[in-house]
Amino acid sequence: MTQPLRLHYAPDNASLIVRLTLEELGVPYETLLVDRSVAAHRSEAYRAINPAGKIPALETPDGPVFETAAILLWLCDTYKGLAPATDAPDRAGFVSWLFYLSNTVHSNLRMTFYPDQYIAAAHQSALRAGARDNLKTALSLLDNLAARDFTWLNALTPSALDLYLAAMLRWMALYPKGDTNWFSLADWPHLAQITAKLDQRLSTAALCAAEGMAPNPFTAPKPPTPPEGSAL
C-alpha cells in the first residue's frame, strides 16, 4: 500500500487503541484531529467518513473503517500481526474475546461515561451502577483468562487484545472524574501485568508524545494535556 492510512482521532479516546496498533505494526499513518470541543464528530464532513459519528475512523485503500474492533481486525489481518493468523487454531478464541471487549466491556464502560445517552436522568445512577457490576464480572473473567498461557493475551509481546484492554483499564481509573472509586487495578493482578508491560513499549512512548500523556499511562494514569483537541 502506498497511500498512508489516515486516523481520525481525539486525545484519550478509543482512537488511542488504533494509534497503539499502528505503532506496534510499524505502519505509516497520518492523523486528523476530530475536535470534540466543537462536536466535530457530529459534523456532516465527519459523518461522511463514519456515519455513526463516533471516534475513531480509519481511512484505508479499502475505504473508511470504523468501530474499534473492526479497525483492529482489519489492521491485524492486513498487516499480519498482533493476532493469530486467520487459519491458526487459536484464531477463534482471539476473535471471540475481541468482540467480548467491544460488545460487553466497552459498551458497559460507555454507559458509565455517558448515561444520558441511554436513559432519562432519574434512572442514570442505577444504569451506571448496573454497568459497573457488569464490568467487575467482565474483569474477573479477563483476569482469569490473562493468567492462562495464550499467545494473544498477556504474552511476552502484546496483541490487539492487550492494547484494547489496557486503554479501557486506563479509562476506568480516570473517568468520570471524581467517580472512579469502584475500580482499583490492583484487584486484577494479571490485568495489571498487561498494563505494566505495555507502559514500557515504544508504541506507548509515541502515544504519550502525540496525545500529551504522562509516563506510565496505563499503570498510573493521569488526565492528558494534549497539544491539540480535547479528550472530553
mmCIF file with all atom_site columns, C-alpha atoms in Angstrom:
data_model
loop_
_atom_site.group_PDB
_atom_site.id
_atom_site.type_symbol
_atom_site.label_atom_id
_atom_site.label_alt_id
_atom_site.label_comp_id
_atom_site.label_asym_id
_atom_site.label_entity_id
_atom_site.label_seq_id
_atom_site.pdbx_PDB_ins_code
_atom_site.Cartn_x
_atom_site.Cartn_y
_atom_site.Cartn_z
_atom_site.occupancy
_atom_site.B_iso_or_equiv
_atom_site.pdbx_formal_charge
_atom_site.auth_seq_id
_atom_site.auth_comp_id
_atom_site.auth_asym_id
_atom_site.auth_atom_id
_atom_site.pdbx_PDB_model_num
ATOM 1   C CA . MET A 1 1   ? 0.000   0.000   0.000  1.00 0.00 ? 1   MET A CA 1
ATOM 2   C CA . THR A 1 2   ? 1.424   3.366   -0.992 1.00 0.00 ? 2   THR A CA 1
ATOM 3   C CA . GLN A 1 3   ? -1.263  5.679   0.357  1.00 0.00 ? 3   GLN A CA 1
ATOM 4   C CA . PRO A 1 4   ? -0.791  6.370   4.092  1.00 0.00 ? 4   PRO A CA 1
ATOM 5   C CA . LEU A 1 5   ? -3.613  5.386   6.383  1.00 0.00 ? 5   LEU A CA 1
ATOM 6   C CA . ARG A 1 6   ? -5.469  8.345   7.901  1.00 0.00 ? 6   ARG A CA 1
ATOM 7   C CA . LEU A 1 7   ? -6.559  8.039   11.537 1.00 0.00 ? 7   LEU A CA 1
ATOM 8   C CA . HIS A 1 8   ? -9.326  10.370  12.685 1.00 0.00 ? 8   HIS A CA 1
ATOM 9   C CA . TYR A 1 9   ? -8.660  10.760  16.373 1.00 0.00 ? 9   TYR A CA 1
ATOM 10  C CA . ALA A 1 10  ? -9.285  12.686  19.567 1.00 0.00 ? 10  ALA A CA 1
ATOM 11  C CA . PRO A 1 11  ? -6.909  12.587  22.561 1.00 0.00 ? 11  PRO A CA 1
ATOM 12  C CA . ASP A 1 12  ? -7.564  9.784   25.062 1.00 0.00 ? 12  ASP A CA 1
ATOM 13  C CA . ASN A 1 13  ? -10.467 8.468   23.013 1.00 0.00 ? 13  ASN A CA 1
ATOM 14  C CA . ALA A 1 14  ? -10.810 4.983   21.522 1.00 0.00 ? 14  ALA A CA 1
ATOM 15  C CA . SER A 1 15  ? -8.568  6.155   18.706 1.00 0.00 ? 15  SER A CA 1
ATOM 16  C CA . LEU A 1 16  ? -5.605  5.705   21.055 1.00 0.00 ? 16  LEU A CA 1
ATOM 17  C CA . ILE A 1 17  ? -6.087  1.930   20.709 1.00 0.00 ? 17  ILE A CA 1
ATOM 18  C CA . VAL A 1 18  ? -5.758  2.258   16.952 1.00 0.00 ? 18  VAL A CA 1
ATOM 19  C CA . ARG A 1 19  ? -2.719  4.543   17.299 1.00 0.00 ? 19  ARG A CA 1
ATOM 20  C CA . LEU A 1 20  ? -1.006  1.954   19.509 1.00 0.00 ? 20  LEU A CA 1
ATOM 21  C CA . THR A 1 21  ? -1.838  -0.769  16.997 1.00 0.00 ? 21  THR A CA 1
ATOM 22  C CA . LEU A 1 22  ? -0.418  1.232   14.105 1.00 0.00 ? 22  LEU A CA 1
ATOM 23  C CA . GLU A 1 23  ? 2.744   1.958   16.095 1.00 0.00 ? 23  GLU A CA 1
ATOM 24  C CA . GLU A 1 24  ? 3.169   -1.687  17.072 1.00 0.00 ? 24  GLU A CA 1
ATOM 25  C CA . LEU A 1 25  ? 2.727   -2.794  13.457 1.00 0.00 ? 25  LEU A CA 1
ATOM 26  C CA . GLY A 1 26  ? 5.126   -0.117  12.192 1.00 0.00 ? 26  GLY A CA 1
ATOM 27  C CA . VAL A 1 27  ? 2.611   1.078   9.627  1.00 0.00 ? 27  VAL A CA 1
ATOM 28  C CA . PRO A 1 28  ? 2.919   4.649   8.286  1.00 0.00 ? 28  PRO A CA 1
ATOM 29  C CA . TYR A 1 29  ? -0.131  6.767   9.033  1.00 0.00 ? 29  TYR A CA 1
ATOM 30  C CA . GLU A 1 30  ? -1.393  10.309  9.257  1.00 0.00 ? 30  GLU A CA 1
ATOM 31  C CA . THR A 1 31  ? -3.668  11.741  11.938 1.00 0.00 ? 31  THR A CA 1
ATOM 32  C CA . LEU A 1 32  ? -6.555  14.160  11.626 1.00 0.00 ? 32  LEU A CA 1
ATOM 33  C CA . LEU A 1 33  ? -7.962  15.716  14.789 1.00 0.00 ? 33  LEU A CA 1
ATOM 34  C CA . VAL A 1 34  ? -11.676 15.339  15.433 1.00 0.00 ? 34  VAL A CA 1
ATOM 35  C CA . ASP A 1 35  ? -12.227 18.291  17.750 1.00 0.00 ? 35  ASP A CA 1
ATOM 36  C CA . ARG A 1 36  ? -14.765 17.211  20.340 1.00 0.00 ? 36  ARG A CA 1
ATOM 37  C CA . SER A 1 37  ? -14.866 20.693  21.884 1.00 0.00 ? 37  SER A CA 1
ATOM 38  C CA . VAL A 1 38  ? -16.837 21.829  18.826 1.00 0.00 ? 38  VAL A CA 1
ATOM 39  C CA . ALA A 1 39  ? -18.600 18.469  18.312 1.00 0.00 ? 39  ALA A CA 1
ATOM 40  C CA . ALA A 1 40  ? -16.680 17.808  15.104 1.00 0.00 ? 40  ALA A CA 1
ATOM 41  C CA . HIS A 1 41  ? -17.585 14.114  15.391 1.00 0.00 ? 41  HIS A CA 1
ATOM 42  C CA . ARG A 1 42  ? -21.187 15.092  14.674 1.00 0.00 ? 42  ARG A CA 1
ATOM 43  C CA . SER A 1 43  ? -20.346 17.224  11.656 1.00 0.00 ? 43  SER A CA 1
ATOM 44  C CA . GLU A 1 44  ? -21.549 16.399  8.164  1.00 0.00 ? 44  GLU A CA 1
ATOM 45  C CA . ALA A 1 45  ? -17.952 16.093  6.950  1.00 0.00 ? 45  ALA A CA 1
ATOM 46  C CA . TYR A 1 46  ? -17.026 13.548  9.607  1.00 0.00 ? 46  TYR A CA 1
ATOM 47  C CA . ARG A 1 47  ? -20.254 11.586  9.225  1.00 0.00 ? 47  ARG A CA 1
ATOM 48  C CA . ALA A 1 48  ? -19.372 11.161  5.556  1.00 0.00 ? 48  ALA A CA 1
ATOM 49  C CA . ILE A 1 49  ? -16.452 9.042   6.842  1.00 0.00 ? 49  ILE A CA 1
ATOM 50  C CA . ASN A 1 50  ? -18.151 7.483   9.874  1.00 0.00 ? 50  ASN A CA 1
ATOM 51  C CA . PRO A 1 51  ? -21.940 7.722   9.639  1.00 0.00 ? 51  PRO A CA 1
ATOM 52  C CA . ALA A 1 52  ? -22.233 6.729   13.313 1.00 0.00 ? 52  ALA A CA 1
ATOM 53  C CA . GLY A 1 53  ? -20.417 9.922   14.322 1.00 0.00 ? 53  GLY A CA 1
ATOM 54  C CA . LYS A 1 54  ? -18.071 8.176   16.754 1.00 0.00 ? 54  LYS A CA 1
ATOM 55  C CA . ILE A 1 55  ? -14.306 8.201   17.155 1.00 0.00 ? 55  ILE A CA 1
ATOM 56  C CA . PRO A 1 56  ? -12.203 6.586   15.696 1.00 0.00 ? 56  PRO A CA 1
ATOM 57  C CA . ALA A 1 57  ? -12.368 6.148   11.958 1.00 0.00 ? 57  ALA A CA 1
ATOM 58  C CA . LEU A 1 58  ? -9.560  4.936   9.734  1.00 0.00 ? 58  LEU A CA 1
ATOM 59  C CA . GLU A 1 59  ? -9.351  5.821   6.076  1.00 0.00 ? 59  GLU A CA 1
ATOM 60  C CA . THR A 1 60  ? -7.780  2.955   4.146  1.00 0.00 ? 60  THR A CA 1
ATOM 61  C CA . PRO A 1 61  ? -7.278  1.975   0.500  1.00 0.00 ? 61  PRO A CA 1
ATOM 62  C CA . ASP A 1 62  ? -10.315 -0.286  1.020  1.00 0.00 ? 62  ASP A CA 1
ATOM 63  C CA . GLY A 1 63  ? -12.409 2.671   2.166  1.00 0.00 ? 63  GLY A CA 1
ATOM 64  C CA . PRO A 1 64  ? -13.218 4.002   5.641  1.00 0.00 ? 64  PRO A CA 1
ATOM 65  C CA . VAL A 1 65  ? -13.306 1.534   8.509  1.00 0.00 ? 65  VAL A CA 1
ATOM 66  C CA . PHE A 1 66  ? -14.997 2.430   11.790 1.00 0.00 ? 66  PHE A CA 1
ATOM 67  C CA . GLU A 1 67  ? -15.836 0.719   15.111 1.00 0.00 ? 67  GLU A CA 1
ATOM 68  C CA . THR A 1 68  ? -12.740 -0.066  17.171 1.00 0.00 ? 68  THR A CA 1
ATOM 69  C CA . ALA A 1 69  ? -12.893 -3.857  16.912 1.00 0.00 ? 69  ALA A CA 1
ATOM 70  C CA . ALA A 1 70  ? -13.452 -3.717  13.147 1.00 0.00 ? 70  ALA A CA 1
ATOM 71  C CA . ILE A 1 71  ? -10.446 -1.411  12.687 1.00 0.00 ? 71  ILE A CA 1
ATOM 72  C CA . LEU A 1 72  ? -8.248  -3.667  14.826 1.00 0.00 ? 72  LEU A CA 1
ATOM 73  C CA . LEU A 1 73  ? -9.288  -6.777  12.926 1.00 0.00 ? 73  LEU A CA 1
ATOM 74  C CA . TRP A 1 74  ? -8.686  -5.056  9.570  1.00 0.00 ? 74  TRP A CA 1
ATOM 75  C CA . LEU A 1 75  ? -5.219  -3.910  10.648 1.00 0.00 ? 75  LEU A CA 1
ATOM 76  C CA . CYS A 1 76  ? -4.213  -7.263  12.136 1.00 0.00 ? 76  CYS A CA 1
ATOM 77  C CA . ASP A 1 77  ? -5.288  -9.182  9.046  1.00 0.00 ? 77  ASP A CA 1
ATOM 78  C CA . THR A 1 78  ? -3.947  -6.663  6.537  1.00 0.00 ? 78  THR A CA 1
ATOM 79  C CA . TYR A 1 79  ? -0.518  -6.288  8.142  1.00 0.00 ? 79  TYR A CA 1
ATOM 80  C CA . LYS A 1 80  ? -0.224  -9.801  9.612  1.00 0.00 ? 80  LYS A CA 1
ATOM 81  C CA . GLY A 1 81  ? 0.451   -9.019  13.233 1.00 0.00 ? 81  GLY A CA 1
ATOM 82  C CA . LEU A 1 82  ? -0.926  -8.655  16.776 1.00 0.00 ? 82  LEU A CA 1
ATOM 83  C CA . ALA A 1 83  ? -3.387  -11.523 16.235 1.00 0.00 ? 83  ALA A CA 1
ATOM 84  C CA . PRO A 1 84  ? -3.379  -15.197 15.290 1.00 0.00 ? 84  PRO A CA 1
ATOM 85  C CA . ALA A 1 85  ? -3.468  -15.799 11.542 1.00 0.00 ? 85  ALA A CA 1
ATOM 86  C CA . THR A 1 86  ? -6.876  -16.424 10.011 1.00 0.00 ? 86  THR A CA 1
ATOM 87  C CA . ASP A 1 87  ? -6.130  -20.162 9.711  1.00 0.00 ? 87  ASP A CA 1
ATOM 88  C CA . ALA A 1 88  ? -4.490  -20.550 13.146 1.00 0.00 ? 88  ALA A CA 1
ATOM 89  C CA . PRO A 1 89  ? -6.200  -22.863 15.661 1.00 0.00 ? 89  PRO A CA 1
ATOM 90  C CA . ASP A 1 90  ? -6.335  -20.132 18.324 1.00 0.00 ? 90  ASP A CA 1
ATOM 91  C CA . ARG A 1 91  ? -7.950  -17.599 15.969 1.00 0.00 ? 91  ARG A CA 1
ATOM 92  C CA . ALA A 1 92  ? -11.467 -18.384 17.220 1.00 0.00 ? 92  ALA A CA 1
ATOM 93  C CA . GLY A 1 93  ? -10.563 -17.568 20.801 1.00 0.00 ? 93  GLY A CA 1
ATOM 94  C CA . PHE A 1 94  ? -8.906  -14.303 19.827 1.00 0.00 ? 94  PHE A CA 1
ATOM 95  C CA . VAL A 1 95  ? -11.883 -13.145 17.762 1.00 0.00 ? 95  VAL A CA 1
ATOM 96  C CA . SER A 1 96  ? -14.372 -14.181 20.446 1.00 0.00 ? 96  SER A CA 1
ATOM 97  C CA . TRP A 1 97  ? -12.611 -12.167 23.137 1.00 0.00 ? 97  TRP A CA 1
ATOM 98  C CA . LEU A 1 98  ? -12.045 -9.211  20.813 1.00 0.00 ? 98  LEU A CA 1
ATOM 99  C CA . PHE A 1 99  ? -15.784 -8.898  20.352 1.00 0.00 ? 99  PHE A CA 1
ATOM 100 C CA . TYR A 1 100 ? -16.356 -9.507  24.051 1.00 0.00 ? 100 TYR A CA 1
ATOM 101 C CA . LEU A 1 101 ? -14.194 -6.452  24.730 1.00 0.00 ? 101 LEU A CA 1
ATOM 102 C CA . SER A 1 102 ? -16.126 -4.455  22.163 1.00 0.00 ? 102 SER A CA 1
ATOM 103 C CA . ASN A 1 103 ? -19.684 -5.622  22.815 1.00 0.00 ? 103 ASN A CA 1
ATOM 104 C CA . THR A 1 104 ? -19.576 -6.150  26.576 1.00 0.00 ? 104 THR A CA 1
ATOM 105 C CA . VAL A 1 105 ? -16.709 -4.273  28.228 1.00 0.00 ? 105 VAL A CA 1
ATOM 106 C CA . HIS A 1 106 ? -16.612 -1.188  26.009 1.00 0.00 ? 106 HIS A CA 1
ATOM 107 C CA . SER A 1 107 ? -20.400 -0.941  25.854 1.00 0.00 ? 107 SER A CA 1
ATOM 108 C CA . ASN A 1 108 ? -20.775 -1.050  29.643 1.00 0.00 ? 108 ASN A CA 1
ATOM 109 C CA . LEU A 1 109 ? -17.950 1.424   30.027 1.00 0.00 ? 109 LEU A CA 1
ATOM 110 C CA . ARG A 1 110 ? -19.739 3.866   27.739 1.00 0.00 ? 110 ARG A CA 1
ATOM 111 C CA . MET A 1 111 ? -22.804 3.593   29.980 1.00 0.00 ? 111 MET A CA 1
ATOM 112 C CA . THR A 1 112 ? -20.741 4.736   32.960 1.00 0.00 ? 112 THR A CA 1
ATOM 113 C CA . PHE A 1 113 ? -19.378 7.704   30.973 1.00 0.00 ? 113 PHE A CA 1
ATOM 114 C CA . TYR A 1 114 ? -22.487 8.780   29.077 1.00 0.00 ? 114 TYR A CA 1
ATOM 115 C CA . PRO A 1 115 ? -25.605 7.502   30.891 1.00 0.00 ? 115 PRO A CA 1
ATOM 116 C CA . ASP A 1 116 ? -27.542 10.459  29.488 1.00 0.00 ? 116 ASP A CA 1
ATOM 117 C CA . GLN A 1 117 ? -27.213 8.902   26.030 1.00 0.00 ? 117 GLN A CA 1
ATOM 118 C CA . TYR A 1 118 ? -29.040 5.779   27.208 1.00 0.00 ? 118 TYR A CA 1
ATOM 119 C CA . ILE A 1 119 ? -31.711 6.690   29.759 1.00 0.00 ? 119 ILE A CA 1
ATOM 120 C CA . ALA A 1 120 ? -33.609 9.523   31.452 1.00 0.00 ? 120 ALA A CA 1
ATOM 121 C CA . ALA A 1 121 ? -31.892 11.455  34.255 1.00 0.00 ? 121 ALA A CA 1
ATOM 122 C CA . ALA A 1 122 ? -33.908 9.816   37.032 1.00 0.00 ? 122 ALA A CA 1
ATOM 123 C CA . HIS A 1 123 ? -32.501 6.386   36.167 1.00 0.00 ? 123 HIS A CA 1
ATOM 124 C CA . GLN A 1 124 ? -28.919 7.239   35.291 1.00 0.00 ? 124 GLN A CA 1
ATOM 125 C CA . SER A 1 125 ? -27.449 6.344   38.691 1.00 0.00 ? 125 SER A CA 1
ATOM 126 C CA . ALA A 1 126 ? -29.000 2.884   38.506 1.00 0.00 ? 126 ALA A CA 1
ATOM 127 C CA . LEU A 1 127 ? -27.729 2.384   34.974 1.00 0.00 ? 127 LEU A CA 1
ATOM 128 C CA . ARG A 1 128 ? -24.211 3.408   35.972 1.00 0.00 ? 128 ARG A CA 1
ATOM 129 C CA . ALA A 1 129 ? -24.266 1.065   38.993 1.00 0.00 ? 129 ALA A CA 1
ATOM 130 C CA . GLY A 1 130 ? -25.501 -1.847  36.892 1.00 0.00 ? 130 GLY A CA 1
ATOM 131 C CA . ALA A 1 131 ? -22.878 -1.219  34.235 1.00 0.00 ? 131 ALA A CA 1
ATOM 132 C CA . ARG A 1 132 ? -20.139 -1.205  36.863 1.00 0.00 ? 132 ARG A CA 1
ATOM 133 C CA . ASP A 1 133 ? -21.365 -4.525  38.255 1.00 0.00 ? 133 ASP A CA 1
ATOM 134 C CA . ASN A 1 134 ? -21.157 -5.901  34.722 1.00 0.00 ? 134 ASN A CA 1
ATOM 135 C CA . LEU A 1 135 ? -17.644 -4.520  34.358 1.00 0.00 ? 135 LEU A CA 1
ATOM 136 C CA . LYS A 1 136 ? -16.493 -6.175  37.585 1.00 0.00 ? 136 LYS A CA 1
ATOM 137 C CA . THR A 1 137 ? -17.803 -9.510  36.303 1.00 0.00 ? 137 THR A CA 1
ATOM 138 C CA . ALA A 1 138 ? -16.017 -8.950  32.994 1.00 0.00 ? 138 ALA A CA 1
ATOM 139 C CA . LEU A 1 139 ? -12.752 -8.013  34.702 1.00 0.00 ? 139 LEU A CA 1
ATOM 140 C CA . SER A 1 140 ? -12.855 -11.204 36.749 1.00 0.00 ? 140 SER A CA 1
ATOM 141 C CA . LEU A 1 141 ? -13.297 -13.263 33.591 1.00 0.00 ? 141 LEU A CA 1
ATOM 142 C CA . LEU A 1 142 ? -10.498 -11.409 31.848 1.00 0.00 ? 142 LEU A CA 1
ATOM 143 C CA . ASP A 1 143 ? -8.114  -11.596 34.813 1.00 0.00 ? 143 ASP A CA 1
ATOM 144 C CA . ASN A 1 144 ? -8.572  -15.376 34.923 1.00 0.00 ? 144 ASN A CA 1
ATOM 145 C CA . LEU A 1 145 ? -8.049  -15.528 31.155 1.00 0.00 ? 145 LEU A CA 1
ATOM 146 C CA . ALA A 1 146 ? -4.861  -13.449 31.390 1.00 0.00 ? 146 ALA A CA 1
ATOM 147 C CA . ALA A 1 147 ? -3.447  -15.933 33.905 1.00 0.00 ? 147 ALA A CA 1
ATOM 148 C CA . ARG A 1 148 ? -3.507  -18.685 31.264 1.00 0.00 ? 148 ARG A CA 1
ATOM 149 C CA . ASP A 1 149 ? -0.948  -19.463 28.584 1.00 0.00 ? 149 ASP A CA 1
ATOM 150 C CA . PHE A 1 150 ? -2.202  -17.759 25.435 1.00 0.00 ? 150 PHE A CA 1
ATOM 151 C CA . THR A 1 151 ? -0.252  -16.054 22.657 1.00 0.00 ? 151 THR A CA 1
ATOM 152 C CA . TRP A 1 152 ? -2.952  -13.396 22.356 1.00 0.00 ? 152 TRP A CA 1
ATOM 153 C CA . LEU A 1 153 ? -3.351  -12.087 25.915 1.00 0.00 ? 153 LEU A CA 1
ATOM 154 C CA . ASN A 1 154 ? -0.700  -11.165 28.484 1.00 0.00 ? 154 ASN A CA 1
ATOM 155 C CA . ALA A 1 155 ? 2.068   -12.814 26.456 1.00 0.00 ? 155 ALA A CA 1
ATOM 156 C CA . LEU A 1 156 ? 5.636   -11.563 26.078 1.00 0.00 ? 156 LEU A CA 1
ATOM 157 C CA . THR A 1 157 ? 4.594   -9.221  23.265 1.00 0.00 ? 157 THR A CA 1
ATOM 158 C CA . PRO A 1 158 ? 1.187   -7.559  23.088 1.00 0.00 ? 158 PRO A CA 1
ATOM 159 C CA . SER A 1 159 ? -1.720  -8.477  20.886 1.00 0.00 ? 159 SER A CA 1
ATOM 160 C CA . ALA A 1 160 ? -4.537  -6.221  19.804 1.00 0.00 ? 160 ALA A CA 1
ATOM 161 C CA . LEU A 1 161 ? -6.489  -7.537  22.809 1.00 0.00 ? 161 LEU A CA 1
ATOM 162 C CA . ASP A 1 162 ? -3.828  -6.261  25.218 1.00 0.00 ? 162 ASP A CA 1
ATOM 163 C CA . LEU A 1 163 ? -3.913  -2.822  23.599 1.00 0.00 ? 163 LEU A CA 1
ATOM 164 C CA . TYR A 1 164 ? -7.712  -2.592  23.686 1.00 0.00 ? 164 TYR A CA 1
ATOM 165 C CA . LEU A 1 165 ? -7.949  -3.812  27.259 1.00 0.00 ? 165 LEU A CA 1
ATOM 166 C CA . ALA A 1 166 ? -5.165  -1.576  28.602 1.00 0.00 ? 166 ALA A CA 1
ATOM 167 C CA . ALA A 1 167 ? -6.868  1.516   27.205 1.00 0.00 ? 167 ALA A CA 1
ATOM 168 C CA . MET A 1 168 ? -10.145 0.629   28.897 1.00 0.00 ? 168 MET A CA 1
ATOM 169 C CA . LEU A 1 169 ? -8.387  -0.059  32.196 1.00 0.00 ? 169 LEU A CA 1
ATOM 170 C CA . ARG A 1 170 ? -6.884  3.426   31.930 1.00 0.00 ? 170 ARG A CA 1
ATOM 171 C CA . TRP A 1 171 ? -10.318 4.973   31.440 1.00 0.00 ? 171 TRP A CA 1
ATOM 172 C CA . MET A 1 172 ? -11.806 3.049   34.358 1.00 0.00 ? 172 MET A CA 1
ATOM 173 C CA . ALA A 1 173 ? -9.183  4.650   36.606 1.00 0.00 ? 173 ALA A CA 1
ATOM 174 C CA . LEU A 1 174 ? -9.755  8.181   35.255 1.00 0.00 ? 174 LEU A CA 1
ATOM 175 C CA . TYR A 1 175 ? -13.344 8.739   34.179 1.00 0.00 ? 175 TYR A CA 1
ATOM 176 C CA . PRO A 1 176 ? -15.782 10.108  35.113 1.00 0.00 ? 176 PRO A CA 1
ATOM 177 C CA . LYS A 1 177 ? -13.539 12.447  37.076 1.00 0.00 ? 177 LYS A CA 1
ATOM 178 C CA . GLY A 1 178 ? -14.102 12.089  40.824 1.00 0.00 ? 178 GLY A CA 1
ATOM 179 C CA . ASP A 1 179 ? -16.270 8.977   40.444 1.00 0.00 ? 179 ASP A CA 1
ATOM 180 C CA . THR A 1 180 ? -13.851 6.078   39.990 1.00 0.00 ? 180 THR A CA 1
ATOM 181 C CA . ASN A 1 181 ? -13.679 4.622   43.499 1.00 0.00 ? 181 ASN A CA 1
ATOM 182 C CA . TRP A 1 182 ? -15.305 1.401   42.296 1.00 0.00 ? 182 TRP A CA 1
ATOM 183 C CA . PHE A 1 183 ? -12.139 0.479   40.374 1.00 0.00 ? 183 PHE A CA 1
ATOM 184 C CA . SER A 1 184 ? -8.624  -0.450  41.506 1.00 0.00 ? 184 SER A CA 1
ATOM 185 C CA . LEU A 1 185 ? -6.190  -2.044  39.072 1.00 0.00 ? 185 LEU A CA 1
ATOM 186 C CA . ALA A 1 186 ? -4.560  -3.893  41.985 1.00 0.00 ? 186 ALA A CA 1
ATOM 187 C CA . ASP A 1 187 ? -7.708  -6.023  42.265 1.00 0.00 ? 187 ASP A CA 1
ATOM 188 C CA . TRP A 1 188 ? -6.887  -7.580  38.902 1.00 0.00 ? 188 TRP A CA 1
ATOM 189 C CA . PRO A 1 189 ? -3.201  -8.641  39.127 1.00 0.00 ? 189 PRO A CA 1
ATOM 190 C CA . HIS A 1 190 ? -2.941  -10.362 35.752 1.00 0.00 ? 190 HIS A CA 1
ATOM 191 C CA . LEU A 1 191 ? -4.536  -7.410  34.010 1.00 0.00 ? 191 LEU A CA 1
ATOM 192 C CA . ALA A 1 192 ? -2.074  -5.183  35.862 1.00 0.00 ? 192 ALA A CA 1
ATOM 193 C CA . GLN A 1 193 ? 0.725   -7.240  34.281 1.00 0.00 ? 193 GLN A CA 1
ATOM 194 C CA . ILE A 1 194 ? -0.605  -6.307  30.845 1.00 0.00 ? 194 ILE A CA 1
ATOM 195 C CA . THR A 1 195 ? -0.529  -2.607  31.667 1.00 0.00 ? 195 THR A CA 1
ATOM 196 C CA . ALA A 1 196 ? 2.965   -2.793  33.194 1.00 0.00 ? 196 ALA A CA 1
ATOM 197 C CA . LYS A 1 197 ? 4.389   -4.425  30.072 1.00 0.00 ? 197 LYS A CA 1
ATOM 198 C CA . LEU A 1 198 ? 2.622   -2.007  27.756 1.00 0.00 ? 198 LEU A CA 1
ATOM 199 C CA . ASP A 1 199 ? 3.906   1.036   29.659 1.00 0.00 ? 199 ASP A CA 1
ATOM 200 C CA . GLN A 1 200 ? 7.422   0.053   28.558 1.00 0.00 ? 200 GLN A CA 1
ATOM 201 C CA . ARG A 1 201 ? 6.644   -0.214  24.826 1.00 0.00 ? 201 ARG A CA 1
ATOM 202 C CA . LEU A 1 202 ? 7.837   2.249   22.199 1.00 0.00 ? 202 LEU A CA 1
ATOM 203 C CA . SER A 1 203 ? 4.258   2.431   20.955 1.00 0.00 ? 203 SER A CA 1
ATOM 204 C CA . THR A 1 204 ? 3.229   3.828   24.330 1.00 0.00 ? 204 THR A CA 1
ATOM 205 C CA . ALA A 1 205 ? 6.019   6.404   24.253 1.00 0.00 ? 205 ALA A CA 1
ATOM 206 C CA . ALA A 1 206 ? 4.748   7.532   20.846 1.00 0.00 ? 206 ALA A CA 1
ATOM 207 C CA . LEU A 1 207 ? 1.204   7.737   22.209 1.00 0.00 ? 207 LEU A CA 1
ATOM 208 C CA . CYS A 1 208 ? 2.298   9.841   25.184 1.00 0.00 ? 208 CYS A CA 1
ATOM 209 C CA . ALA A 1 209 ? 4.224   12.245  22.979 1.00 0.00 ? 209 ALA A CA 1
ATOM 210 C CA . ALA A 1 210 ? 1.377   12.648  20.495 1.00 0.00 ? 210 ALA A CA 1
ATOM 211 C CA . GLU A 1 211 ? -1.503  12.954  22.948 1.00 0.00 ? 211 GLU A CA 1
ATOM 212 C CA . GLY A 1 212 ? 0.103   14.697  25.932 1.00 0.00 ? 212 GLY A CA 1
ATOM 213 C CA . MET A 1 213 ? 0.013   11.793  28.360 1.00 0.00 ? 213 MET A CA 1
ATOM 214 C CA . ALA A 1 214 ? 2.305   11.418  31.349 1.00 0.00 ? 214 ALA A CA 1
ATOM 215 C CA . PRO A 1 215 ? 4.664   8.434   31.585 1.00 0.00 ? 215 PRO A CA 1
ATOM 216 C CA . ASN A 1 216 ? 3.129   5.129   32.677 1.00 0.00 ? 216 ASN A CA 1
ATOM 217 C CA . PRO A 1 217 ? -0.269  5.986   31.200 1.00 0.00 ? 217 PRO A CA 1
ATOM 218 C CA . PHE A 1 218 ? -1.697  2.532   31.913 1.00 0.00 ? 218 PHE A CA 1
ATOM 219 C CA . THR A 1 219 ? -0.336  1.668   35.361 1.00 0.00 ? 219 THR A CA 1
ATOM 220 C CA . ALA A 1 220 ? -0.525  5.202   36.790 1.00 0.00 ? 220 ALA A CA 1
ATOM 221 C CA . PRO A 1 221 ? -2.897  7.117   34.506 1.00 0.00 ? 221 PRO A CA 1
ATOM 222 C CA . LYS A 1 222 ? -3.300  10.871  34.699 1.00 0.00 ? 222 LYS A CA 1
ATOM 223 C CA . PRO A 1 223 ? -5.553  13.114  32.604 1.00 0.00 ? 223 PRO A CA 1
ATOM 224 C CA . PRO A 1 224 ? -3.796  14.184  29.402 1.00 0.00 ? 224 PRO A CA 1
ATOM 225 C CA . THR A 1 225 ? -2.696  17.648  28.415 1.00 0.00 ? 225 THR A CA 1
ATOM 226 C CA . PRO A 1 226 ? -2.948  17.231  24.646 1.00 0.00 ? 226 PRO A CA 1
ATOM 227 C CA . PRO A 1 227 ? -1.179  19.560  22.242 1.00 0.00 ? 227 PRO A CA 1
ATOM 228 C CA . GLU A 1 228 ? -4.386  19.781  20.225 1.00 0.00 ? 228 GLU A CA 1
ATOM 229 C CA . GLY A 1 229 ? -8.031  18.940  20.765 1.00 0.00 ? 229 GLY A CA 1
ATOM 230 C CA . SER A 1 230 ? -9.880  17.790  23.833 1.00 0.00 ? 230 SER A CA 1
ATOM 231 C CA . ALA A 1 231 ? -10.327 14.400  25.480 1.00 0.00 ? 231 ALA A CA 1
ATOM 232 C CA . LEU A 1 232 ? -13.877 15.271  26.576 1.00 0.00 ? 232 LEU A CA 1
#
